[in-house]
């Protein structure tokens, strides 16, 4: 009876926990930073502690005699929790610190792809002074994007046309980032439709997950500040309405090439999920960023349709036997929407109650994110609170179901009602058609 440690307590970890708990004969132990009511119910032991304290996590793993760990969030991966657990005899589903740099360091990721001739990145330049920035921009024909290095979860990126308008305004922002960080990455601005393509790997074999489109902007119509993701959808054919088959194939092969390049570079096998953030553009597919974990909310879409036993899946990754594991997925469309506190992300109401008890859980699945369970109810923090996932034969049907059930959630909350609607999807398809002249 394997004992599994899950690190993390967001909605992504809630669905990971529920998939693991559905496996036969497993015991689930959780190391979390807060009391997630959904995850708590699924686990035999639940410790609240500091996710960035490797010693606390390994001590808990040893006390619980854990067989293997699954690491949910990016920061513990970047902090080397997988290496610390390994040194304590506990293998993990999740990359070691060195390999997690593919997410944690944009410069590491870019250097790796350039060195291994994986031509997926837009034009870019890392600069450490304003003069170099001016010179590079002088040669660039398009608008540009400013990216601080490190873990920004998409929130630190500044896009011309959105976050600043003119080149002069952009340079002002560049000098602010330089003052703070000493260096900054500049990038050609790409125009297209973004999608996430996640691949589970044991370092040698690959299982590609359905493509997903997340919605980073806080407000309807893709307006407002960037967030961790307000909601996402996937389609029954595991592609997306605006993608060609070749777009998905390119994304898959870039992910495979990156795992191979990581191995050649480090001699280490990447075990876990590699998340490519891609954008379909005029002449194909480009890469925006890599993450070393499941996306959140994308985890809900892809694990929501996973038919195979997830504990066995993780075990196959850890044992490097993914090549002989048969992964299968239900051919269903999914829509996941996040319910957030009013005012999120800039001025969220903090510490308000949320009550999802009226939701019909035979129609949707509910995954708790940044909430804290107290004796008198579930409280929101200042971040995304509850993810609502529906599955159906079409995206539109799944969307309608999420709306019906979100209406039943009580509290001072907001969500994006446009995600997965016909109007928004048609806009995406028209956008690609106009870019690709089809
Ligand atoms: P990142 O942190 O690299 O994922 O970027 C966050 C968001 O900024 C992305 O999801 C895009 O919406 C936007 N973005 C990043 N890089 C570019 C780019 N080169 N062109 C256009 N938009 C971008
Ligand atoms: N949904 C974006 C992310 O997980 O980074």
GROMACS .gro file of C-alpha atoms and ligand atoms in nm:
model
  466
    1UNK     CA    1   0.000   0.000   0.000
    2UNK     CA    2   0.206   0.299  -0.122
    3UNK     CA    3   0.216   0.604   0.100
    4UNK     CA    4   0.225   0.921  -0.108
    5UNK     CA    5   0.323   1.269   0.005
    6UNK     CA    6   0.161   1.560  -0.178
    7UNK     CA    7   0.321   1.902  -0.130
    8UNK     CA    8   0.094   2.202  -0.183
    9UNK     CA    9  -0.263   2.309  -0.118
   10UNK     CA   10  -0.409   2.497  -0.416
   11UNK     CA   11  -0.683   2.381  -0.651
   12UNK     CA   12  -0.416   2.212  -0.865
   13UNK     CA   13  -0.312   2.007  -0.562
   14UNK     CA   14  -0.676   1.942  -0.475
   15UNK     CA   15  -0.735   1.769  -0.809
   16UNK     CA   16  -0.400   1.588  -0.783
   17UNK     CA   17  -0.509   1.467  -0.437
   18UNK     CA   18  -0.847   1.355  -0.561
   19UNK     CA   19  -0.693   1.165  -0.853
   20UNK     CA   20  -0.438   0.999  -0.622
   21UNK     CA   21  -0.703   0.917  -0.363
   22UNK     CA   22  -0.910   0.745  -0.632
   23UNK     CA   23  -0.626   0.495  -0.679
   24UNK     CA   24  -0.662   0.162  -0.507
   25UNK     CA   25  -0.484   0.108  -0.177
   26UNK     CA   26  -0.292   0.429  -0.139
   27UNK     CA   27  -0.244   0.644   0.167
   28UNK     CA   28  -0.221   1.018   0.112
   29UNK     CA   29  -0.020   1.251   0.338
   30UNK     CA   30  -0.022   1.625   0.275
   31UNK     CA   31   0.230   1.897   0.348
   32UNK     CA   32   0.045   2.228   0.303
   33UNK     CA   33   0.070   2.595   0.386
   34UNK     CA   34  -0.297   2.625   0.488
   35UNK     CA   35  -0.599   2.410   0.563
   36UNK     CA   36  -0.757   2.323   0.228
   37UNK     CA   37  -1.091   2.163   0.319
   38UNK     CA   38  -1.109   1.954   0.000
   39UNK     CA   39  -0.759   1.809   0.030
   40UNK     CA   40  -0.798   1.748   0.403
   41UNK     CA   41  -1.095   1.522   0.344
   42UNK     CA   42  -0.897   1.307   0.102
   43UNK     CA   43  -0.589   1.256   0.319
   44UNK     CA   44  -0.490   1.042   0.614
   45UNK     CA   45  -0.248   1.297   0.753
   46UNK     CA   46  -0.224   1.671   0.693
   47UNK     CA   47   0.059   1.892   0.816
   48UNK     CA   48   0.056   2.270   0.785
   49UNK     CA   49   0.403   2.418   0.752
   50UNK     CA   50   0.637   2.624   0.537
   51UNK     CA   51   0.647   2.494   0.178
   52UNK     CA   52   0.992   2.650   0.141
   53UNK     CA   53   1.140   2.463   0.438
   54UNK     CA   54   1.289   2.145   0.291
   55UNK     CA   55   1.390   2.018   0.634
   56UNK     CA   56   1.032   2.034   0.763
   57UNK     CA   57   0.907   1.854   0.453
   58UNK     CA   58   1.167   1.575   0.465
   59UNK     CA   59   1.116   1.526   0.840
   60UNK     CA   60   0.742   1.485   0.776
   61UNK     CA   61   0.811   1.244   0.487
   62UNK     CA   62   1.040   1.031   0.702
   63UNK     CA   63   0.799   1.029   0.996
   64UNK     CA   64   0.521   0.913   0.764
   65UNK     CA   65   0.746   0.655   0.589
   66UNK     CA   66   0.653   0.796   0.249
   67UNK     CA   67   0.715   0.585  -0.064
   68UNK     CA   68   0.712   0.874  -0.309
   69UNK     CA   69   0.621   1.242  -0.327
   70UNK     CA   70   0.427   1.455  -0.575
   71UNK     CA   71   0.524   1.821  -0.573
   72UNK     CA   72   0.254   2.065  -0.686
   73UNK     CA   73   0.381   2.425  -0.684
   74UNK     CA   74   0.678   2.586  -0.860
   75UNK     CA   75   0.856   2.746  -0.566
   76UNK     CA   76   0.935   2.430  -0.364
   77UNK     CA   77   1.067   2.275  -0.688
   78UNK     CA   78   1.291   2.578  -0.741
   79UNK     CA   79   1.396   2.550  -0.378
   80UNK     CA   80   1.526   2.195  -0.427
   81UNK     CA   81   1.264   1.999  -0.233
   82UNK     CA   82   1.303   1.706  -0.474
   83UNK     CA   83   1.678   1.687  -0.404
   84UNK     CA   84   1.620   1.711  -0.029
   85UNK     CA   85   1.359   1.434  -0.038
   86UNK     CA   86   1.584   1.218  -0.257
   87UNK     CA   87   1.869   1.257  -0.007
   88UNK     CA   88   1.623   1.129   0.256
   89UNK     CA   89   1.540   0.828   0.038
   90UNK     CA   90   1.209   0.958  -0.103
   91UNK     CA   91   1.181   0.984  -0.483
   92UNK     CA   92   0.948   1.243  -0.638
   93UNK     CA   93   0.719   1.316  -0.928
   94UNK     CA   94   0.871   1.657  -1.001
   95UNK     CA   95   1.209   1.776  -1.131
   96UNK     CA   96   1.521   1.836  -0.922
   97UNK     CA   97   1.640   2.190  -0.851
   98UNK     CA   98   1.878   2.194  -1.148
   99UNK     CA   99   1.605   2.087  -1.391
  100UNK     CA  100   1.342   2.317  -1.239
  101UNK     CA  101   1.552   2.609  -1.362
  102UNK     CA  102   1.365   2.562  -1.690
  103UNK     CA  103   1.093   2.757  -1.510
  104UNK     CA  104   1.283   2.945  -1.242
  105UNK     CA  105   1.538   3.108  -1.468
  106UNK     CA  106   1.424   3.251  -1.800
  107UNK     CA  107   1.789   3.296  -1.899
  108UNK     CA  108   1.867   2.928  -1.826
  109UNK     CA  109   1.571   2.821  -2.040
  110UNK     CA  110   1.667   3.048  -2.327
  111UNK     CA  111   2.034   2.951  -2.322
  112UNK     CA  112   1.939   2.583  -2.326
  113UNK     CA  113   1.709   2.619  -2.626
  114UNK     CA  114   1.958   2.832  -2.817
  115UNK     CA  115   2.246   2.594  -2.747
  116UNK     CA  116   2.042   2.291  -2.855
  117UNK     CA  117   1.907   2.469  -3.163
  118UNK     CA  118   1.544   2.434  -3.059
  119UNK     CA  119   1.408   2.722  -3.259
  120UNK     CA  120   1.093   2.809  -3.070
  121UNK     CA  121   1.165   3.135  -2.893
  122UNK     CA  122   1.079   3.480  -3.025
  123UNK     CA  123   1.366   3.724  -3.084
  124UNK     CA  124   1.505   3.822  -2.747
  125UNK     CA  125   1.791   3.996  -2.569
  126UNK     CA  126   1.902   3.989  -2.208
  127UNK     CA  127   2.035   4.331  -2.108
  128UNK     CA  128   2.199   4.475  -1.798
  129UNK     CA  129   2.208   4.841  -1.900
  130UNK     CA  130   1.980   5.089  -2.072
  131UNK     CA  131   2.221   5.153  -2.360
  132UNK     CA  132   2.208   4.786  -2.472
  133UNK     CA  133   1.830   4.795  -2.443
  134UNK     CA  134   1.811   5.104  -2.668
  135UNK     CA  135   2.045   4.951  -2.926
  136UNK     CA  136   1.853   4.624  -2.944
  137UNK     CA  137   1.519   4.800  -2.971
  138UNK     CA  138   1.663   5.013  -3.249
  139UNK     CA  139   1.702   4.698  -3.460
  140UNK     CA  140   1.369   4.542  -3.364
  141UNK     CA  141   1.090   4.596  -3.615
  142UNK     CA  142   0.804   4.500  -3.385
  143UNK     CA  143   0.666   4.599  -3.045
  144UNK     CA  144   0.832   4.447  -2.741
  145UNK     CA  145   0.783   4.280  -2.404
  146UNK     CA  146   0.976   4.328  -2.078
  147UNK     CA  147   1.039   4.021  -1.861
  148UNK     CA  148   1.204   4.016  -1.520
  149UNK     CA  149   1.400   3.693  -1.452
  150UNK     CA  150   1.280   3.445  -1.191
  151UNK     CA  151   0.941   3.329  -1.065
  152UNK     CA  152   0.687   3.591  -1.170
  153UNK     CA  153   0.398   3.354  -1.259
  154UNK     CA  154   0.320   3.572  -1.554
  155UNK     CA  155   0.249   3.871  -1.335
  156UNK     CA  156   0.574   4.061  -1.379
  157UNK     CA  157   0.566   4.068  -1.759
  158UNK     CA  158   0.502   4.404  -1.929
  159UNK     CA  159   0.361   4.399  -2.282
  160UNK     CA  160   0.371   4.696  -2.521
  161UNK     CA  161   0.023   4.807  -2.613
  162UNK     CA  162  -0.109   4.676  -2.280
  163UNK     CA  163   0.119   4.783  -1.997
  164UNK     CA  164   0.303   5.060  -2.179
  165UNK     CA  165   0.250   5.226  -2.515
  166UNK     CA  166   0.558   5.386  -2.666
  167UNK     CA  167   0.918   5.269  -2.682
  168UNK     CA  168   1.017   5.563  -2.458
  169UNK     CA  169   0.762   5.458  -2.197
  170UNK     CA  170   0.892   5.101  -2.224
  171UNK     CA  171   1.250   5.214  -2.169
  172UNK     CA  172   1.137   5.391  -1.855
  173UNK     CA  173   1.001   5.055  -1.728
  174UNK     CA  174   1.321   4.879  -1.838
  175UNK     CA  175   1.527   5.117  -1.627
  176UNK     CA  176   1.300   5.053  -1.327
  177UNK     CA  177   1.349   4.675  -1.357
  178UNK     CA  178   1.724   4.722  -1.409
  179UNK     CA  179   1.747   4.932  -1.090
  180UNK     CA  180   1.576   4.651  -0.901
  181UNK     CA  181   1.720   4.334  -1.063
  182UNK     CA  182   2.034   4.445  -1.248
  183UNK     CA  183   1.923   4.265  -1.564
  184UNK     CA  184   1.611   4.215  -1.769
  185UNK     CA  185   1.495   4.016  -2.067
  186UNK     CA  186   1.350   4.197  -2.368
  187UNK     CA  187   1.148   4.010  -2.624
  188UNK     CA  188   0.978   4.065  -2.957
  189UNK     CA  189   0.601   4.093  -2.899
  190UNK     CA  190   0.417   3.801  -3.055
  191UNK     CA  191   0.064   3.829  -3.184
  192UNK     CA  192  -0.148   3.516  -3.178
  193UNK     CA  193  -0.341   3.279  -2.955
  194UNK     CA  194  -0.180   3.125  -2.649
  195UNK     CA  195  -0.215   2.765  -2.540
  196UNK     CA  196  -0.059   2.534  -2.283
  197UNK     CA  197   0.079   2.197  -2.384
  198UNK     CA  198   0.189   1.985  -2.091
  199UNK     CA  199   0.389   1.666  -2.122
  200UNK     CA  200   0.441   1.404  -1.852
  201UNK     CA  201   0.782   1.244  -1.882
  202UNK     CA  202   1.021   1.010  -1.703
  203UNK     CA  203   1.312   1.169  -1.887
  204UNK     CA  204   1.292   0.932  -2.182
  205UNK     CA  205   0.927   0.858  -2.267
  206UNK     CA  206   0.642   1.105  -2.305
  207UNK     CA  207   0.269   1.131  -2.249
  208UNK     CA  208   0.131   1.451  -2.398
  209UNK     CA  209  -0.172   1.597  -2.226
  210UNK     CA  210  -0.463   1.770  -2.400
  211UNK     CA  211  -0.393   2.127  -2.514
  212UNK     CA  212  -0.554   2.391  -2.291
  213UNK     CA  213  -0.619   2.763  -2.321
  214UNK     CA  214  -0.589   2.960  -1.998
  215UNK     CA  215  -0.715   3.319  -1.952
  216UNK     CA  216  -0.461   3.527  -1.766
  217UNK     CA  217  -0.641   3.861  -1.767
  218UNK     CA  218  -0.858   3.941  -1.468
  219UNK     CA  219  -1.162   4.080  -1.647
  220UNK     CA  220  -1.406   3.987  -1.925
  221UNK     CA  221  -1.288   4.043  -2.280
  222UNK     CA  222  -0.923   3.984  -2.176
  223UNK     CA  223  -0.895   4.321  -2.005
  224UNK     CA  224  -0.729   4.422  -1.680
  225UNK     CA  225  -0.419   4.302  -1.500
  226UNK     CA  226  -0.259   3.959  -1.545
  227UNK     CA  227  -0.345   3.694  -1.287
  228UNK     CA  228  -0.235   3.335  -1.226
  229UNK     CA  229  -0.522   3.236  -1.458
  230UNK     CA  230  -0.897   3.300  -1.432
  231UNK     CA  231  -1.013   2.991  -1.615
  232UNK     CA  232  -0.936   2.751  -1.896
  233UNK     CA  233  -1.087   2.509  -2.142
  234UNK     CA  234  -0.989   2.203  -2.342
  235UNK     CA  235  -1.166   2.023  -2.623
  236UNK     CA  236  -1.287   1.666  -2.672
  237UNK     CA  237  -1.030   1.606  -2.949
  238UNK     CA  238  -0.744   1.720  -2.717
  239UNK     CA  239  -0.666   2.013  -2.951
  240UNK     CA  240  -0.828   2.360  -2.949
  241UNK     CA  241  -1.071   2.517  -3.197
  242UNK     CA  242  -0.811   2.766  -3.324
  243UNK     CA  243  -0.522   2.520  -3.363
  244UNK     CA  244  -0.412   2.311  -3.660
  245UNK     CA  245  -0.293   1.956  -3.602
  246UNK     CA  246   0.058   2.067  -3.693
  247UNK     CA  247   0.052   2.335  -3.419
  248UNK     CA  248  -0.004   2.068  -3.154
  249UNK     CA  249   0.258   1.843  -3.311
  250UNK     CA  250   0.520   2.119  -3.308
  251UNK     CA  251   0.448   2.197  -2.941
  252UNK     CA  252   0.480   1.830  -2.848
  253UNK     CA  253   0.806   1.790  -3.031
  254UNK     CA  254   0.951   2.107  -2.873
  255UNK     CA  255   0.868   1.966  -2.527
  256UNK     CA  256   1.036   1.637  -2.615
  257UNK     CA  257   1.343   1.814  -2.750
  258UNK     CA  258   1.370   2.021  -2.432
  259UNK     CA  259   1.362   1.713  -2.205
  260UNK     CA  260   1.632   1.559  -2.422
  261UNK     CA  261   1.839   1.880  -2.414
  262UNK     CA  262   1.805   1.897  -2.036
  263UNK     CA  263   1.940   1.544  -2.011
  264UNK     CA  264   2.233   1.614  -2.243
  265UNK     CA  265   2.313   1.929  -2.049
  266UNK     CA  266   2.279   1.797  -1.693
  267UNK     CA  267   2.285   1.416  -1.714
  268UNK     CA  268   1.964   1.427  -1.510
  269UNK     CA  269   1.631   1.277  -1.609
  270UNK     CA  270   1.335   1.510  -1.591
  271UNK     CA  271   1.059   1.331  -1.401
  272UNK     CA  272   0.729   1.508  -1.378
  273UNK     CA  273   0.534   1.752  -1.593
  274UNK     CA  274   0.690   1.991  -1.838
  275UNK     CA  275   0.452   2.275  -1.921
  276UNK     CA  276   0.515   2.463  -2.244
  277UNK     CA  277   0.339   2.798  -2.273
  278UNK     CA  278   0.302   2.834  -2.650
  279UNK     CA  279   0.148   3.087  -2.886
  280UNK     CA  280   0.009   3.006  -3.230
  281UNK     CA  281   0.133   3.284  -3.459
  282UNK     CA  282   0.124   3.371  -3.829
  283UNK     CA  283   0.379   3.117  -3.940
  284UNK     CA  284   0.353   2.844  -3.679
  285UNK     CA  285   0.405   2.808  -3.306
  286UNK     CA  286   0.640   2.994  -3.072
  287UNK     CA  287   0.730   2.938  -2.712
  288UNK     CA  288   0.659   3.196  -2.444
  289UNK     CA  289   0.778   3.019  -2.132
  290UNK     CA  290   0.834   2.689  -1.959
  291UNK     CA  291   0.697   2.574  -1.627
  292UNK     CA  292   0.818   2.272  -1.434
  293UNK     CA  293   0.478   2.168  -1.295
  294UNK     CA  294   0.111   2.134  -1.382
  295UNK     CA  295  -0.053   2.460  -1.481
  296UNK     CA  296  -0.314   2.603  -1.251
  297UNK     CA  297  -0.602   2.605  -1.366
  298UNK     CA  298  -0.489   2.379  -1.654
  299UNK     CA  299  -0.437   2.084  -1.414
  300UNK     CA  300  -0.815   2.072  -1.369
  301UNK     CA  301  -0.874   2.036  -1.744
  302UNK     CA  302  -0.618   1.764  -1.808
  303UNK     CA  303  -0.646   1.559  -1.490
  304UNK     CA  304  -1.023   1.602  -1.507
  305UNK     CA  305  -1.032   1.378  -1.815
  306UNK     CA  306  -0.755   1.137  -1.711
  307UNK     CA  307  -0.893   0.782  -1.705
  308UNK     CA  308  -0.576   0.598  -1.602
  309UNK     CA  309  -0.484   0.539  -1.240
  310UNK     CA  310  -0.284   0.849  -1.145
  311UNK     CA  311  -0.081   0.689  -0.863
  312UNK     CA  312   0.035   0.418  -1.105
  313UNK     CA  313   0.109   0.690  -1.362
  314UNK     CA  314   0.333   0.875  -1.111
  315UNK     CA  315   0.496   0.549  -1.007
  316UNK     CA  316   0.575   0.469  -1.372
  317UNK     CA  317   0.742   0.812  -1.406
  318UNK     CA  318   0.950   0.761  -1.092
  319UNK     CA  319   1.052   0.407  -1.196
  320UNK     CA  320   1.134   0.525  -1.551
  321UNK     CA  321   0.876   0.286  -1.691
  322UNK     CA  322   0.651   0.538  -1.862
  323UNK     CA  323   0.722   0.373  -2.198
  324UNK     CA  324   0.514   0.072  -2.095
  325UNK     CA  325   0.239   0.268  -1.916
  326UNK     CA  326  -0.089   0.306  -2.103
  327UNK     CA  327  -0.229   0.652  -2.031
  328UNK     CA  328  -0.582   0.722  -2.147
  329UNK     CA  329  -0.812   1.023  -2.140
  330UNK     CA  330  -1.188   1.065  -2.174
  331UNK     CA  331  -1.269   1.238  -2.504
  332UNK     CA  332  -1.459   1.520  -2.335
  333UNK     CA  333  -1.442   1.898  -2.346
  334UNK     CA  334  -1.375   2.077  -2.017
  335UNK     CA  335  -1.426   2.427  -1.882
  336UNK     CA  336  -1.274   2.540  -1.554
  337UNK     CA  337  -1.355   2.879  -1.401
  338UNK     CA  338  -1.202   3.035  -1.095
  339UNK     CA  339  -1.418   3.210  -0.840
  340UNK     CA  340  -1.213   3.488  -0.677
  341UNK     CA  341  -1.271   3.751  -0.407
  342UNK     CA  342  -1.429   4.075  -0.532
  343UNK     CA  343  -1.157   4.322  -0.630
  344UNK     CA  344  -0.907   4.047  -0.724
  345UNK     CA  345  -0.621   4.085  -0.813
  346UNK     CA  346  -0.541   4.450  -0.731
  347UNK     CA  347  -0.772   4.524  -0.436
  348UNK     CA  348  -0.918   4.194  -0.323
  349UNK     CA  349  -1.154   4.180  -0.028
  350UNK     CA  350  -0.963   3.979   0.229
  351UNK     CA  351  -1.083   3.720   0.478
  352UNK     CA  352  -1.444   3.694   0.353
  353UNK     CA  353  -1.648   3.376   0.381
  354UNK     CA  354  -1.726   3.163   0.077
  355UNK     CA  355  -1.997   2.898   0.076
  356UNK     CA  356  -2.004   2.646  -0.209
  357UNK     CA  357  -2.228   2.397  -0.030
  358UNK     CA  358  -2.522   2.467  -0.264
  359UNK     CA  359  -2.331   2.357  -0.574
  360UNK     CA  360  -2.452   2.033  -0.735
  361UNK     CA  361  -2.139   1.819  -0.735
  362UNK     CA  362  -2.296   1.564  -0.965
  363UNK     CA  363  -2.276   1.834  -1.236
  364UNK     CA  364  -1.942   2.000  -1.162
  365UNK     CA  365  -1.628   1.927  -0.965
  366UNK     CA  366  -1.512   2.181  -0.710
  367UNK     CA  367  -1.149   2.236  -0.621
  368UNK     CA  368  -1.045   2.468  -0.339
  369UNK     CA  369  -0.751   2.705  -0.387
  370UNK     CA  370  -0.653   2.992  -0.154
  371UNK     CA  371  -0.896   2.932   0.126
  372UNK     CA  372  -0.863   2.849   0.491
  373UNK     CA  373  -1.109   2.628   0.672
  374UNK     CA  374  -1.207   2.750   1.017
  375UNK     CA  375  -1.458   2.602   1.264
  376UNK     CA  376  -1.733   2.835   1.138
  377UNK     CA  377  -1.676   2.804   0.764
  378UNK     CA  378  -1.442   2.846   0.470
  379UNK     CA  379  -1.266   3.181   0.434
  380UNK     CA  380  -1.106   3.330   0.124
  381UNK     CA  381  -0.761   3.485   0.143
  382UNK     CA  382  -0.679   3.746  -0.120
  383UNK     CA  383  -0.623   3.510  -0.413
  384UNK     CA  384  -0.816   3.266  -0.634
  385UNK     CA  385  -1.062   3.080  -0.409
  386UNK     CA  386  -1.250   2.797  -0.580
  387UNK     CA  387  -1.214   2.631  -0.921
  388UNK     CA  388  -1.531   2.494  -1.079
  389UNK     CA  389  -1.482   2.228  -1.347
  390UNK     CA  390  -1.742   2.092  -1.588
  391UNK     CA  391  -1.702   1.821  -1.850
  392UNK     CA  392  -1.931   1.769  -2.150
  393UNK     CA  393  -1.921   1.673  -2.514
  394UNK     CA  394  -1.867   2.034  -2.624
  395UNK     CA  395  -1.692   2.336  -2.471
  396UNK     CA  396  -2.017   2.537  -2.489
  397UNK     CA  397  -2.213   2.276  -2.292
  398UNK     CA  398  -1.942   2.256  -2.028
  399UNK     CA  399  -1.937   2.637  -2.008
  400UNK     CA  400  -2.312   2.659  -1.950
  401UNK     CA  401  -2.289   2.405  -1.668
  402UNK     CA  402  -2.012   2.599  -1.490
  403UNK     CA  403  -2.221   2.918  -1.502
  404UNK     CA  404  -2.530   2.743  -1.360
  405UNK     CA  405  -2.335   2.610  -1.065
  406UNK     CA  406  -2.116   2.916  -0.997
  407UNK     CA  407  -2.441   3.108  -0.947
  408UNK     CA  408  -2.501   2.895  -0.638
  409UNK     CA  409  -2.175   2.996  -0.468
  410UNK     CA  410  -2.238   3.247  -0.189
  411UNK     CA  411  -1.997   3.522  -0.087
  412UNK     CA  412  -1.839   3.848  -0.206
  413UNK     CA  413  -1.699   3.682  -0.519
  414UNK     CA  414  -1.632   3.745  -0.888
  415UNK     CA  415  -1.551   3.529  -1.190
  416UNK     CA  416  -1.511   3.561  -1.569
  417UNK     CA  417  -1.839   3.460  -1.728
  418UNK     CA  418  -1.697   3.484  -2.083
  419UNK     CA  419  -1.445   3.197  -2.064
  420UNK     CA  420  -1.552   2.912  -2.293
  421UNK     CA  421  -1.848   3.098  -2.444
  422UNK     CA  422  -1.932   3.081  -2.812
  423UNK     CA  423  -1.863   3.454  -2.849
  424UNK     CA  424  -1.512   3.429  -2.705
  425UNK     CA  425  -1.421   3.111  -2.892
  426UNK     CA  426  -1.537   3.255  -3.223
  427UNK     CA  427  -1.326   3.562  -3.152
  428UNK     CA  428  -1.021   3.339  -3.098
  429UNK     CA  429  -1.082   3.151  -3.423
  430UNK     CA  430  -1.135   3.476  -3.617
  431UNK     CA  431  -0.817   3.618  -3.465
  432UNK     CA  432  -0.607   3.327  -3.589
  433UNK     CA  433  -0.774   3.336  -3.929
  434UNK     CA  434  -0.692   3.705  -3.968
  435UNK     CA  435  -0.330   3.653  -3.860
  436UNK     CA  436  -0.283   3.354  -4.088
  437UNK     CA  437  -0.484   3.498  -4.377
  438UNK     CA  438  -0.718   3.199  -4.396
  439LIG     P1  439   0.531   3.467  -1.906
  439LIG     O1  440   0.558   3.504  -1.764
  439LIG     O2  441   0.653   3.456  -1.988
  439LIG     O3  442   0.439   3.350  -1.914
  439LIG     O4  443   0.439   3.581  -1.969
  439LIG     C1  444   0.312   3.612  -1.916
  439LIG     C2  445   0.219   3.658  -2.024
  439LIG     O5  446   0.272   3.771  -2.092
  439LIG     C3  447   0.200   3.554  -2.133
  439LIG     O6  448   0.103   3.458  -2.100
  439LIG     C4  449   0.160   3.641  -2.250
  439LIG     O7  450   0.023   3.676  -2.242
  439LIG     C5  451   0.242   3.763  -2.231
  439LIG     N1  452   0.367   3.752  -2.307
  439LIG     C6  453   0.485   3.702  -2.267
  439LIG     N2  454   0.576   3.704  -2.365
  439LIG     C7  455   0.517   3.756  -2.472
  439LIG     C8  456   0.560   3.786  -2.606
  439LIG     N3  457   0.684   3.764  -2.646
  439LIG     N4  458   0.470   3.839  -2.689
  439LIG     C9  459   0.342   3.865  -2.650
  439LIG     N5  460   0.297   3.841  -2.526
  439LIG    C10  461   0.382   3.787  -2.437
  440LIG     N1  462  -0.199   2.897  -1.568
  440LIG     C1  463  -0.069   2.942  -1.575
  440LIG     C2  464   0.027   2.875  -1.489
  440LIG     O1  465  -0.002   2.779  -1.421
  440LIG     O2  466   0.142   2.918  -1.488
   0.00000   0.00000   0.00000
